[in-house]
């Protein structure tokens, strides 16, 4: 079946601009996660959705970052006033019901470059 | 806060050599442990996971890992590597409690297998 998909695959923007990154989870998965992977690092947690609500946003680095999942399926990560330090690969993952032992299935990521 | 250490940044092996990749975590409570792999040009995918029971866990493609609670370790092993095992390997952990859905990843170990 279809896996997690993310668009765009690459995004180049200028410092100060606004960007939106989209994630389509596996159909039927109620849990959705965003992670950020900087060069030479492992993925770092940003936010977790159970259904439509953000159950844990403790990983968002500051208030320039915001994410939504209005219908409990597709999610959008929004970054305002982008900075060069925001350059990274943004990964989305989903799992069936959000139980902590469940496998999180990852998408291919969006590579964001802020010039 | 929990953390994960992967001892080797880059490992180079010849085909048929045995593999052991180290992973140590810092958290004193109940943990779930995961190994993910990222093949060149592909997304992260699960190799194996441990959450209870037999501490020796078998995964896909002949990989296994052993959970040693007293050493806070979850090392990944394969008796005979193939060129197709060339990839980056990430150890990850989550645990019961606040933020339990978050996966905390190590920095990854890049494995290069020489034919």
Coordinates of N, CA and C in Angstrom, one line a residue:
Chain A
X1 N 0.8 -1.2 0.0 CA 0.0 0.0 0.0 C 0.9 1.2 0.0
X2 N 0.2 2.4 -0.1 CA 1.0 3.6 -0.2 C 1.6 4.0 1.2
X3 N 2.8 4.5 1.1 CA 3.4 4.9 2.4 C 3.1 6.3 2.7
X4 N 3.9 6.9 3.6 CA 3.8 8.3 3.9 C 4.4 9.1 2.8
X5 N 3.7 10.1 2.4 CA 4.2 11.0 1.3 C 4.4 12.4 1.8
X6 N 5.4 13.1 1.3 CA 5.7 14.5 1.7 C 5.9 15.3 0.5
X7 N 5.4 16.5 0.5 CA 5.6 17.5 -0.6 C 5.9 18.9 0.0
X8 N 6.8 19.6 -0.7 CA 7.6 19.2 -1.8 C 8.8 18.3 -1.4
X9 N 9.5 17.8 -2.3 CA 10.7 17.0 -1.9 C 11.8 17.9 -1.5
X10 N 11.9 19.0 -2.2 CA 12.9 20.0 -2.0 C 12.3 21.4 -2.0
X11 N 12.8 22.3 -1.1 CA 12.2 23.6 -1.1 C 13.4 24.6 -0.8
X12 N 13.6 25.5 -1.7 CA 14.6 26.6 -1.5 C 13.9 27.9 -1.3
X13 N 14.2 28.6 -0.2 CA 13.6 29.8 0.1 C 14.6 30.8 0.6
X14 N 14.2 32.1 0.7 CA 15.1 33.1 1.2 C 14.8 33.4 2.6
X15 N 15.8 33.8 3.3 CA 15.7 34.2 4.8 C 14.5 35.2 4.9
X16 N 13.7 34.9 5.9 CA 12.6 35.8 6.2 C 11.2 35.4 5.5
X17 N 11.3 34.5 4.6 CA 10.1 34.0 3.9 C 9.3 33.0 4.8
X18 N 8.1 32.7 4.3 CA 7.2 31.8 5.0 C 7.1 30.5 4.1
X19 N 7.2 29.3 4.8 CA 7.1 28.1 4.0 C 6.1 27.1 4.6
X20 N 5.5 26.3 3.8 CA 4.6 25.2 4.3 C 5.1 23.9 3.7
X21 N 5.1 22.9 4.6 CA 5.5 21.6 4.2 C 4.3 20.6 4.5
X22 N 4.1 19.8 3.5 CA 2.9 18.9 3.6 C 3.2 17.5 3.9
X23 N 2.4 16.8 4.6 CA 2.6 15.4 4.9 C 1.2 14.6 4.7
X24 N 1.2 13.6 4.0 CA 0.1 12.7 3.8 C 0.4 11.4 4.5
X25 N -0.2 11.1 5.6 CA 0.2 9.8 6.4 C -0.4 8.6 5.7
X26 N -0.1 7.4 6.1 CA -0.7 6.2 5.7 C -2.2 6.2 6.0
X27 N -3.0 5.8 5.1 CA -4.4 5.8 5.3 C -4.8 5.0 6.5
X28 N -5.6 5.7 7.4 CA -6.1 5.0 8.6 C -5.2 5.2 9.8
X29 N -4.0 5.8 9.6 CA -3.2 6.0 10.8 C -3.7 7.3 11.5
X30 N -3.9 7.2 12.8 CA -4.4 8.3 13.5 C -3.3 9.2 14.1
X31 N -2.1 8.6 14.3 CA -1.0 9.3 14.9 C 0.0 9.8 13.8
X32 N 0.4 11.1 14.0 CA 1.3 11.7 13.0 C 2.4 12.5 13.7
X33 N 3.6 12.4 13.3 CA 4.7 13.0 13.9 C 5.5 13.8 12.9
X34 N 6.1 14.9 13.4 CA 7.1 15.6 12.6 C 8.4 15.6 13.3
X35 N 9.5 15.3 12.5 CA 10.9 15.4 13.0 C 11.7 16.3 12.1
X36 N 12.8 16.7 12.6 CA 13.7 17.5 11.8 C 15.1 16.9 11.9
X37 N 15.8 16.7 10.7 CA 17.1 16.1 10.7 C 18.1 17.0 10.1
X38 N 19.0 17.5 10.9 CA 20.1 18.4 10.4 C 21.2 17.5 10.0
X39 N 22.1 18.1 9.2 CA 23.2 17.4 8.6 C 24.1 16.7 9.7
X40 N 24.3 15.4 9.6 CA 25.2 14.7 10.5 C 24.5 14.3 11.8
X41 N 23.2 14.6 11.9 CA 22.5 14.3 13.1 C 21.3 13.3 12.9
X42 N 20.8 12.7 13.9 CA 19.6 11.9 13.8 C 18.4 12.8 13.8
X43 N 17.3 12.2 13.5 CA 16.0 13.0 13.5 C 15.7 13.5 14.9
X44 N 15.2 14.7 15.0 CA 14.8 15.3 16.3 C 13.3 15.6 16.3
X45 N 12.6 15.1 17.3 CA 11.2 15.3 17.4 C 10.7 16.7 17.4
X46 N 9.7 17.0 16.7 CA 9.1 18.4 16.7 C 7.7 18.4 17.4
X47 N 6.8 17.5 16.8 CA 5.4 17.6 17.3 C 4.7 16.3 16.9
X48 N 3.7 16.0 17.8 CA 2.9 14.7 17.6 C 1.4 15.0 17.6
X49 N 0.7 14.5 16.6 CA -0.7 14.7 16.6 C -1.4 13.3 16.8
X50 N -2.4 13.3 17.6 CA -3.3 12.2 17.7 C -4.7 12.7 17.2
X51 N -5.1 12.2 16.0 CA -6.2 12.8 15.4 C -6.0 14.2 14.9
X52 N -6.9 15.1 15.2 CA -6.7 16.5 14.8 C -5.9 17.4 15.8
X53 N -5.7 16.9 17.0 CA -5.1 17.7 18.0 C -3.6 17.4 18.2
X54 N -2.9 18.5 18.5 CA -1.5 18.3 18.8 C -1.3 17.9 20.2
X55 N -1.0 16.6 20.4 CA -0.9 16.0 21.7 C 0.4 16.4 22.4
X56 N 1.4 16.7 21.6 CA 2.7 17.0 22.2 C 3.5 17.9 21.2
X57 N 3.7 19.2 21.5 CA 4.4 20.1 20.6 C 5.7 20.6 21.3
X58 N 6.2 19.8 22.2 CA 7.3 20.2 23.0 C 8.6 20.3 22.3
X59 N 8.7 19.8 21.1 CA 9.9 19.8 20.3 C 10.0 21.0 19.3
X60 N 8.9 21.7 19.2 CA 8.9 22.9 18.3 C 9.9 23.9 18.9
X61 N 10.9 24.3 18.1 CA 12.0 25.2 18.6 C 11.6 26.5 19.1
X62 N 10.6 27.1 18.5 CA 10.2 28.5 18.8 C 8.8 28.8 18.2
X63 N 8.3 29.9 18.4 CA 6.9 30.2 17.9 C 6.9 30.5 16.4
X64 N 8.0 30.5 15.7 CA 7.9 30.6 14.3 C 7.4 29.3 13.6
X65 N 7.4 28.2 14.4 CA 7.0 26.9 13.9 C 5.6 26.6 14.4
X66 N 4.8 26.1 13.4 CA 3.4 25.8 13.8 C 3.0 24.6 12.9
X67 N 2.2 23.7 13.4 CA 1.7 22.6 12.5 C 0.2 22.4 12.8
X68 N -0.5 22.0 11.7 CA -1.9 21.7 11.8 C -2.3 20.4 11.2
X69 N -3.4 19.9 11.6 CA -3.9 18.6 11.0 C -5.5 18.7 11.1
X70 N -6.1 19.6 10.4 CA -7.5 20.0 10.6 C -8.5 18.8 10.5
X71 N -8.2 17.9 9.6 CA -9.2 16.8 9.4 C -8.7 15.5 9.9
X72 N -7.6 15.5 10.6 CA -7.1 14.2 11.2 C -6.3 13.4 10.2
X73 N -6.0 13.9 9.0 CA -5.3 13.1 8.0 C -4.0 13.9 7.6
X74 N -4.1 14.7 6.6 CA -3.0 15.5 6.1 C -2.6 16.5 7.1
X75 N -1.3 16.7 7.2 CA -0.7 17.7 8.1 C 0.2 18.7 7.4
X76 N 0.2 19.9 7.9 CA 1.0 21.0 7.3 C 1.9 21.5 8.4
X77 N 3.2 21.6 8.1 CA 4.2 22.2 9.0 C 4.4 23.6 8.4
X78 N 4.3 24.6 9.3 CA 4.4 26.0 8.8 C 5.6 26.7 9.5
X79 N 6.4 27.3 8.7 CA 7.5 28.0 9.3 C 7.5 29.5 8.9
X80 N 7.4 30.4 9.8 CA 7.4 31.8 9.5 C 8.8 32.4 9.6
X81 N 9.0 33.5 8.9 CA 10.3 34.2 9.0 C 11.5 33.3 9.1
X82 N 11.6 32.5 8.0 CA 12.6 31.4 8.0 C 14.0 32.0 8.2
X83 N 14.9 31.2 8.9 CA 16.2 31.6 9.2 C 17.1 30.5 8.6
X84 N 18.4 30.9 8.3 CA 19.3 29.9 7.7 C 19.5 28.6 8.6
X85 N 19.3 28.8 9.9 CA 19.4 27.6 10.8 C 18.3 26.7 10.7
X86 N 17.2 27.1 9.9 CA 16.1 26.2 9.7 C 16.4 25.2 8.6
X87 N 17.4 25.4 7.9 CA 17.8 24.4 6.8 C 18.0 23.0 7.4
X88 N 17.3 22.1 6.9 CA 17.3 20.7 7.4 C 16.4 19.8 6.5
X89 N 16.4 18.6 6.8 CA 15.3 17.7 6.2 C 14.2 17.5 7.2
X90 N 13.0 17.8 6.8 CA 11.9 17.7 7.7 C 11.2 16.4 7.4
X91 N 11.1 15.5 8.4 CA 10.5 14.2 8.2 C 9.2 14.1 8.9
X92 N 8.3 13.4 8.2 CA 7.0 13.1 8.8 C 6.9 11.6 8.9
X93 N 6.2 11.2 10.0 CA 6.0 9.8 10.2 C 4.5 9.6 10.7
X94 N 4.0 8.4 10.5 CA 2.7 8.1 11.0 C 2.7 6.7 11.7
X95 N 1.8 6.5 12.6 CA 1.6 5.1 13.2 C 0.1 4.9 13.4
X96 N -0.3 3.7 13.6 CA -1.7 3.3 13.5 C -2.5 4.0 14.5
X97 N -2.1 3.9 15.8 CA -3.0 4.4 16.9 C -2.2 5.2 17.9
X98 N -0.9 5.4 17.7 CA -0.2 6.2 18.7 C 0.2 5.5 19.9
X99 N 0.2 4.2 19.9 CA 0.7 3.4 21.1 C 2.2 3.5 21.0
X100 N 2.9 3.6 22.1 CA 4.3 3.9 22.1 C 5.2 2.8 21.6
X101 N 4.6 1.6 21.5 CA 5.4 0.5 21.0 C 5.2 0.3 19.5
X102 N 4.4 1.1 18.9 CA 4.1 0.9 17.5 C 5.2 1.4 16.7
X103 N 5.3 0.8 15.5 CA 6.3 1.3 14.5 C 5.8 2.6 13.9
X104 N 6.7 3.6 13.9 CA 6.5 4.8 13.2 C 7.0 4.7 11.8
X105 N 6.2 4.9 10.8 CA 6.6 4.8 9.3 C 6.9 6.2 8.8
X106 N 8.1 6.3 8.3 CA 8.6 7.6 7.9 C 8.4 7.9 6.4
X107 N 8.2 9.1 6.1 CA 8.2 9.5 4.7 C 9.5 9.9 4.2
X108 N 9.7 10.3 2.9 CA 11.0 10.6 2.3 C 11.6 11.9 2.8
X109 N 10.8 12.7 3.4 CA 11.3 14.0 3.9 C 11.2 15.1 2.8
X110 N 11.2 16.4 3.4 CA 11.3 17.6 2.6 C 12.6 18.2 3.0
X111 N 13.5 18.4 2.0 CA 14.8 19.1 2.2 C 14.6 20.6 2.0
X112 N 14.7 21.3 3.1 CA 14.5 22.8 3.1 C 15.9 23.5 3.2
X113 N 16.1 24.4 2.3 CA 17.3 25.2 2.2 C 16.9 26.6 2.3
X114 N 17.4 27.3 3.3 CA 17.1 28.7 3.5 C 18.4 29.5 3.2
X115 N 18.3 30.4 2.1 CA 19.4 31.1 1.7 C 19.5 32.5 2.4
Chain B
X1 N 16.1 14.0 30.7 CA 15.8 13.7 29.3 C 16.6 12.5 28.8
X2 N 16.0 11.7 27.9 CA 16.7 10.6 27.5 C 17.7 11.0 26.3
X3 N 18.7 10.2 26.1 CA 19.6 10.4 25.0 C 20.1 9.1 24.5
X4 N 20.6 9.1 23.3 CA 21.1 7.9 22.6 C 22.5 8.1 22.1
X5 N 23.4 7.2 22.3 CA 24.8 7.4 21.8 C 25.1 6.2 20.9
X6 N 25.6 6.6 19.7 CA 26.0 5.5 18.8 C 27.5 5.8 18.6
X7 N 28.3 4.7 18.9 CA 29.7 4.9 19.1 C 30.5 5.2 17.8
X8 N 30.1 4.6 16.8 CA 30.8 4.7 15.5 C 30.1 5.6 14.5
X9 N 30.9 6.5 14.0 CA 30.3 7.4 13.0 C 30.3 6.7 11.6
X10 N 31.4 6.0 11.3 CA 31.5 5.4 10.0 C 32.2 4.1 10.1
X11 N 31.6 3.0 9.6 CA 32.2 1.7 9.7 C 32.4 1.2 8.3
X12 N 33.5 0.7 8.0 CA 33.8 0.1 6.6 C 34.2 -1.4 6.8
X13 N 33.4 -2.2 6.1 CA 33.6 -3.7 6.2 C 33.7 -4.3 4.8
X14 N 34.4 -5.4 4.7 CA 34.3 -6.2 3.5 C 33.1 -7.1 3.6
X15 N 32.6 -7.5 2.4 CA 31.5 -8.5 2.4 C 31.9 -9.7 3.1
X16 N 30.9 -10.3 3.8 CA 31.0 -11.5 4.6 C 31.6 -11.2 6.0
X17 N 32.0 -10.0 6.3 CA 32.5 -9.7 7.6 C 31.3 -9.6 8.6
X18 N 31.6 -9.8 9.9 CA 30.6 -9.7 10.9 C 30.4 -8.2 11.3
X19 N 29.2 -7.9 11.7 CA 28.9 -6.5 12.0 C 28.4 -6.4 13.4
X20 N 28.9 -5.4 14.2 CA 28.3 -5.0 15.4 C 28.3 -3.5 15.5
X21 N 27.2 -2.9 15.6 CA 27.0 -1.4 15.8 C 26.6 -1.2 17.2
X22 N 27.3 -0.3 17.9 CA 27.0 0.0 19.3 C 25.9 1.0 19.5
X23 N 25.0 0.9 20.5 CA 24.0 1.8 20.9 C 23.9 1.8 22.4
X24 N 24.0 2.9 23.0 CA 23.7 3.1 24.4 C 22.7 4.2 24.6
X25 N 21.9 4.0 25.6 CA 20.9 5.0 25.9 C 21.0 5.4 27.4
X26 N 20.5 6.6 27.7 CA 20.5 7.0 29.1 C 19.1 7.3 29.5
X27 N 18.5 6.3 30.2 CA 17.2 6.5 30.8 C 17.0 5.3 31.8
X28 N 16.6 5.6 33.0 CA 16.6 4.5 34.0 C 15.3 3.7 34.0
X29 N 14.3 4.2 33.3 CA 13.0 3.5 33.4 C 12.7 2.5 32.3
X30 N 11.5 2.2 32.0 CA 11.1 1.2 31.0 C 11.3 1.9 29.6
X31 N 12.0 1.2 28.7 CA 12.2 1.8 27.4 C 11.8 0.8 26.3
X32 N 11.5 1.4 25.2 CA 11.3 0.7 23.9 C 12.5 1.1 23.0
X33 N 13.0 0.1 22.3 CA 14.2 0.4 21.6 C 14.0 0.0 20.1
X34 N 14.6 0.7 19.2 CA 14.4 0.6 17.8 C 15.7 0.7 17.1
X35 N 15.8 0.0 16.0 CA 16.9 0.3 15.0 C 16.2 0.6 13.6
X36 N 16.5 1.7 13.1 CA 16.0 2.1 11.8 C 17.2 2.1 10.8
X37 N 16.9 1.9 9.5 CA 18.0 1.9 8.5 C 17.5 2.9 7.4
X38 N 18.5 3.6 6.8 CA 18.2 4.4 5.7 C 19.1 4.0 4.6
X39 N 18.7 3.3 3.6 CA 19.5 3.0 2.4 C 19.6 4.2 1.5
X40 N 20.7 4.3 0.7 CA 20.9 5.5 -0.1 C 19.7 5.8 -1.0
X41 N 19.3 7.1 -0.8 CA 18.1 7.6 -1.6 C 16.8 7.1 -1.2
X42 N 16.7 6.4 0.0 CA 15.5 5.9 0.5 C 15.1 6.5 1.8
X43 N 13.9 6.3 2.3 CA 13.5 6.9 3.6 C 13.8 5.9 4.7
X44 N 13.7 6.4 5.9 CA 14.0 5.6 7.1 C 13.0 4.4 7.2
X45 N 13.5 3.2 7.5 CA 12.6 2.1 7.7 C 13.0 1.3 8.8
X46 N 12.1 0.6 9.5 CA 12.4 -0.1 10.7 C 13.1 -1.4 10.4
X47 N 14.2 -1.7 11.1 CA 14.9 -3.0 11.0 C 14.3 -3.9 12.1
X48 N 14.2 -3.4 13.3 CA 13.7 -4.3 14.4 C 13.4 -3.4 15.6
X49 N 12.7 -4.0 16.6 CA 12.3 -3.2 17.8 C 12.2 -4.2 18.9
X50 N 12.5 -3.6 20.1 CA 12.3 -4.4 21.4 C 11.4 -3.6 22.3
X51 N 10.4 -4.2 22.9 CA 9.7 -3.6 24.0 C 9.4 -4.5 25.2
X52 N 9.6 -5.8 25.0 CA 9.5 -6.7 26.2 C 9.8 -8.1 25.8
X53 N 10.0 -9.0 26.7 CA 10.2 -10.4 26.4 C 11.7 -10.7 26.1
X54 N 11.9 -11.6 25.2 CA 13.2 -12.1 24.9 C 14.1 -10.9 24.5
X55 N 15.2 -10.7 25.2 CA 16.1 -9.5 24.9 C 16.8 -9.6 23.6
X56 N 16.8 -10.8 23.0 CA 17.5 -11.0 21.7 C 16.4 -10.9 20.6
X57 N 16.4 -9.8 19.8 CA 15.4 -9.5 18.9 C 15.9 -9.8 17.5
X58 N 15.1 -10.4 16.7 CA 15.5 -10.7 15.3 C 14.7 -9.8 14.4
X59 N 15.4 -9.2 13.4 CA 14.7 -8.3 12.5 C 14.8 -8.8 11.0
X60 N 14.6 -7.8 10.1 CA 14.6 -8.2 8.7 C 16.0 -8.3 8.2
X61 N 16.2 -9.0 7.1 CA 17.5 -9.1 6.4 C 18.6 -9.7 7.3
X62 N 18.3 -10.5 8.2 CA 19.3 -11.2 9.0 C 19.9 -10.4 10.2
X63 N 19.3 -9.3 10.4 CA 19.8 -8.5 11.6 C 19.2 -8.9 12.9
X64 N 20.0 -8.7 13.9 CA 19.5 -9.0 15.3 C 20.1 -8.0 16.2
X65 N 19.4 -7.8 17.4 CA 19.9 -6.9 18.4 C 19.7 -7.5 19.7
X66 N 20.6 -7.2 20.7 CA 20.4 -7.7 22.0 C 20.3 -6.5 23.0
X67 N 19.2 -6.6 23.8 CA 19.0 -5.6 24.8 C 19.7 -6.1 26.1
X68 N 20.6 -5.3 26.6 CA 21.3 -5.6 27.9 C 21.0 -4.5 28.8
X69 N 20.0 -4.7 29.7 CA 19.5 -3.6 30.6 C 20.6 -3.1 31.5
X70 N 21.4 -4.0 32.0 CA 22.5 -3.5 33.0 C 23.5 -2.6 32.3
X71 N 23.6 -2.7 31.0 CA 24.6 -1.9 30.3 C 23.9 -0.8 29.5
X72 N 22.6 -0.7 29.6 CA 21.9 0.3 28.9 C 22.2 0.3 27.4
X73 N 22.3 -1.0 26.9 CA 22.8 -1.1 25.5 C 21.8 -1.9 24.6
X74 N 21.9 -1.7 23.3 CA 21.0 -2.3 22.4 C 21.8 -2.4 21.1
X75 N 22.8 -3.2 21.1 CA 23.7 -3.3 19.9 C 23.1 -4.1 18.8
X76 N 23.4 -3.7 17.6 CA 22.9 -4.3 16.4 C 24.0 -5.2 15.8
X77 N 23.6 -6.4 15.4 CA 24.5 -7.4 14.9 C 24.0 -8.0 13.6
X78 N 25.0 -8.5 12.8 CA 24.7 -9.3 11.6 C 26.0 -10.2 11.4
X79 N 25.8 -11.5 11.2 CA 27.0 -12.3 11.1 C 27.8 -12.2 9.9
X80 N 27.1 -11.8 8.8 CA 27.8 -11.7 7.5 C 27.2 -10.6 6.6
X81 N 27.8 -9.5 6.5 CA 27.2 -8.4 5.8 C 27.4 -8.6 4.2
X82 N 26.4 -7.9 3.6 CA 26.4 -7.9 2.1 C 26.6 -6.5 1.6
X83 N 27.0 -6.3 0.4 CA 27.1 -5.0 -0.2 C 25.8 -4.2 -0.1
X84 N 24.7 -4.9 -0.2 CA 23.4 -4.2 -0.1 C 23.1 -3.7 1.3
X85 N 23.9 -4.0 2.3 CA 23.7 -3.5 3.6 C 24.3 -2.1 3.8
X86 N 24.9 -1.6 2.8 CA 25.5 -0.2 2.8 C 24.3 0.7 3.0
X87 N 24.4 1.5 4.1 CA 23.3 2.3 4.5 C 23.7 3.1 5.8
X88 N 22.8 3.9 6.3 CA 23.0 4.6 7.6 C 22.0 4.0 8.6
X89 N 22.5 3.7 9.7 CA 21.8 3.0 10.8 C 21.6 3.9 12.0
X90 N 20.3 3.9 12.4 CA 20.0 4.8 13.5 C 19.3 4.0 14.7
X91 N 19.8 4.2 15.9 CA 19.2 3.6 17.1 C 18.3 4.6 17.7
X92 N 17.2 4.2 18.2 CA 16.2 5.2 18.8 C 15.5 4.5 20.0
X93 N 15.0 5.4 20.9 CA 14.4 5.0 22.1 C 13.2 5.8 22.4
X94 N 12.2 5.2 23.0 CA 11.1 6.0 23.6 C 10.8 5.3 25.0
X95 N 10.1 6.0 25.8 CA 9.9 5.4 27.2 C 8.5 5.9 27.7
X96 N 8.0 5.2 28.7 CA 6.8 5.6 29.3 C 7.0 6.9 30.0
X97 N 5.9 7.7 30.0 CA 6.0 9.0 30.7 C 5.7 10.1 29.8
X98 N 6.0 11.3 30.3 CA 5.8 12.5 29.5 C 6.6 12.4 28.2
X99 N 6.0 12.8 27.1 CA 6.7 12.7 25.8 C 7.0 11.3 25.4
X100 N 6.2 10.4 25.8 CA 6.5 9.0 25.5 C 6.4 8.6 24.1
X101 N 5.7 9.4 23.3 CA 5.6 9.0 21.9 C 6.8 9.5 21.0
X102 N 7.6 10.4 21.6 CA 8.7 10.8 20.9 C 9.8 9.8 20.8
X103 N 10.3 9.6 19.6 CA 11.5 8.8 19.4 C 12.7 9.7 19.6
X104 N 13.7 9.3 20.4 CA 14.9 10.0 20.5 C 16.0 9.2 19.7
X105 N 16.6 9.8 18.8 CA 17.5 9.1 17.9 C 19.0 9.4 18.2
X106 N 19.8 8.4 18.0 CA 21.3 8.7 18.0 C 21.6 9.4 16.7
X107 N 22.9 9.7 16.6 CA 23.4 10.5 15.4 C 23.6 9.6 14.2
X108 N 23.5 8.3 14.3 CA 23.6 7.4 13.2 C 25.0 6.9 13.0
X109 N 25.1 5.7 12.4 CA 26.3 5.1 11.9 C 26.2 4.8 10.5
X110 N 27.2 5.3 9.7 CA 27.2 5.0 8.3 C 28.0 3.7 8.1
X111 N 27.4 2.8 7.4 CA 28.1 1.5 7.1 C 28.4 1.4 5.6
X112 N 29.6 1.2 5.3 CA 30.0 1.0 3.9 C 30.5 -0.4 3.8
X113 N 29.9 -1.2 2.9 CA 30.4 -2.6 2.7 C 31.1 -2.7 1.3
X114 N 32.3 -3.1 1.3 CA 33.1 -3.2 0.1 C 33.0 -4.6 -0.5
X115 N 32.6 -4.6 -1.8 CA 32.5 -6.0 -2.4 C 33.8 -6.8 -2.4

